[in-house]
XYZ file of C-alpha atoms in Angstrom:
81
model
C 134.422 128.725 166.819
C 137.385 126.502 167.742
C 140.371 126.137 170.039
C 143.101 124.301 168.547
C 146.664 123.364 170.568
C 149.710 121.538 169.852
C 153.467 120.887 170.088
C 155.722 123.228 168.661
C 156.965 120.540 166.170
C 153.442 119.513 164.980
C 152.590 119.911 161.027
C 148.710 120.880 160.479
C 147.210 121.283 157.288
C 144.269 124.405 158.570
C 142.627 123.716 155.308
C 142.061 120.133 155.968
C 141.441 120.192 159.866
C 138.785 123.562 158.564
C 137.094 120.957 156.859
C 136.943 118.336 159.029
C 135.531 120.349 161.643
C 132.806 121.552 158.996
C 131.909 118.236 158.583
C 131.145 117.262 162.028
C 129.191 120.390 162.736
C 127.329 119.221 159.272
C 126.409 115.912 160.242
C 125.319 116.398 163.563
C 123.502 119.913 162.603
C 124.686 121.465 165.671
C 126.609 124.812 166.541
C 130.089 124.397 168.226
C 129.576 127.217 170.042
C 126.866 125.306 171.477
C 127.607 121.886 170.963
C 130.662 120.125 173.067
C 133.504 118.871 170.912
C 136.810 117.427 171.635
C 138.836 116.735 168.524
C 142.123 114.985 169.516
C 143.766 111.893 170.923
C 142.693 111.186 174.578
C 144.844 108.698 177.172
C 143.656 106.970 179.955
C 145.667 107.378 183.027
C 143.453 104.678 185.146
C 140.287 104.554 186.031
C 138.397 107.381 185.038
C 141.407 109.757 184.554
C 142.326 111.056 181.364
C 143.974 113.604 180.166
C 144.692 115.248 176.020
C 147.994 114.233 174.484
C 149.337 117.847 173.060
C 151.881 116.089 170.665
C 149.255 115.168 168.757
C 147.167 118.035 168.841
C 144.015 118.537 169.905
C 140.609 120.754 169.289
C 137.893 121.828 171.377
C 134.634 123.701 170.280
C 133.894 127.366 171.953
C 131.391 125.161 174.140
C 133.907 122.599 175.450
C 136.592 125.667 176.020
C 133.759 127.551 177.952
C 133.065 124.605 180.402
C 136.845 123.871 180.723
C 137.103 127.245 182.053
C 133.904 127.243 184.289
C 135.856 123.957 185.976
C 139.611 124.186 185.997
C 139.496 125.589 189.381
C 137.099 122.880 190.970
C 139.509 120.577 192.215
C 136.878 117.226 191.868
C 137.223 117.708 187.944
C 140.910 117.881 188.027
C 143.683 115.976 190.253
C 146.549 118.208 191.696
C 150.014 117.353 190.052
């Protein structure tokens, strides 16, 4: 199970991001409803900020979206803007 998000003027090929994603639950044998995955292009703000760039896209496995939403209130995992 999978998450995906991006700018209303991205192109994605399902098919080929489908398969992609089969073949990195394939290799590492795991279950992404178990398993963390972020899938996507990452910046660095500084130090140990980052944050997802949503031009480009990005995926997250049912386990990464589950933790997300355990944390997006807890203020030490995410900086007030």
């Amino acid at each position: 199970d999978w998450f995906f998000i991006g700018g209303d003027d991205l192109f994605v090929m399902p098919h080929n991001l489908k398969t992609y994603l089969a073949s990195l639950v394939y290799k590492d044998g795991t279950d992404p409803v178990t398993k963390e995955y972020f899938v996507g292009r990452r910046f660095n703000a500084g130090g140990n900020d980052y944050f997802n760039s949503g031009g480009a896209g990005y995926t997250l496995s049912r386990a990464t979206l589950r933790r997300f939403l355990e944390n997006m209130d807890d203020a030490t995992h995410f900086a007030a803007h």
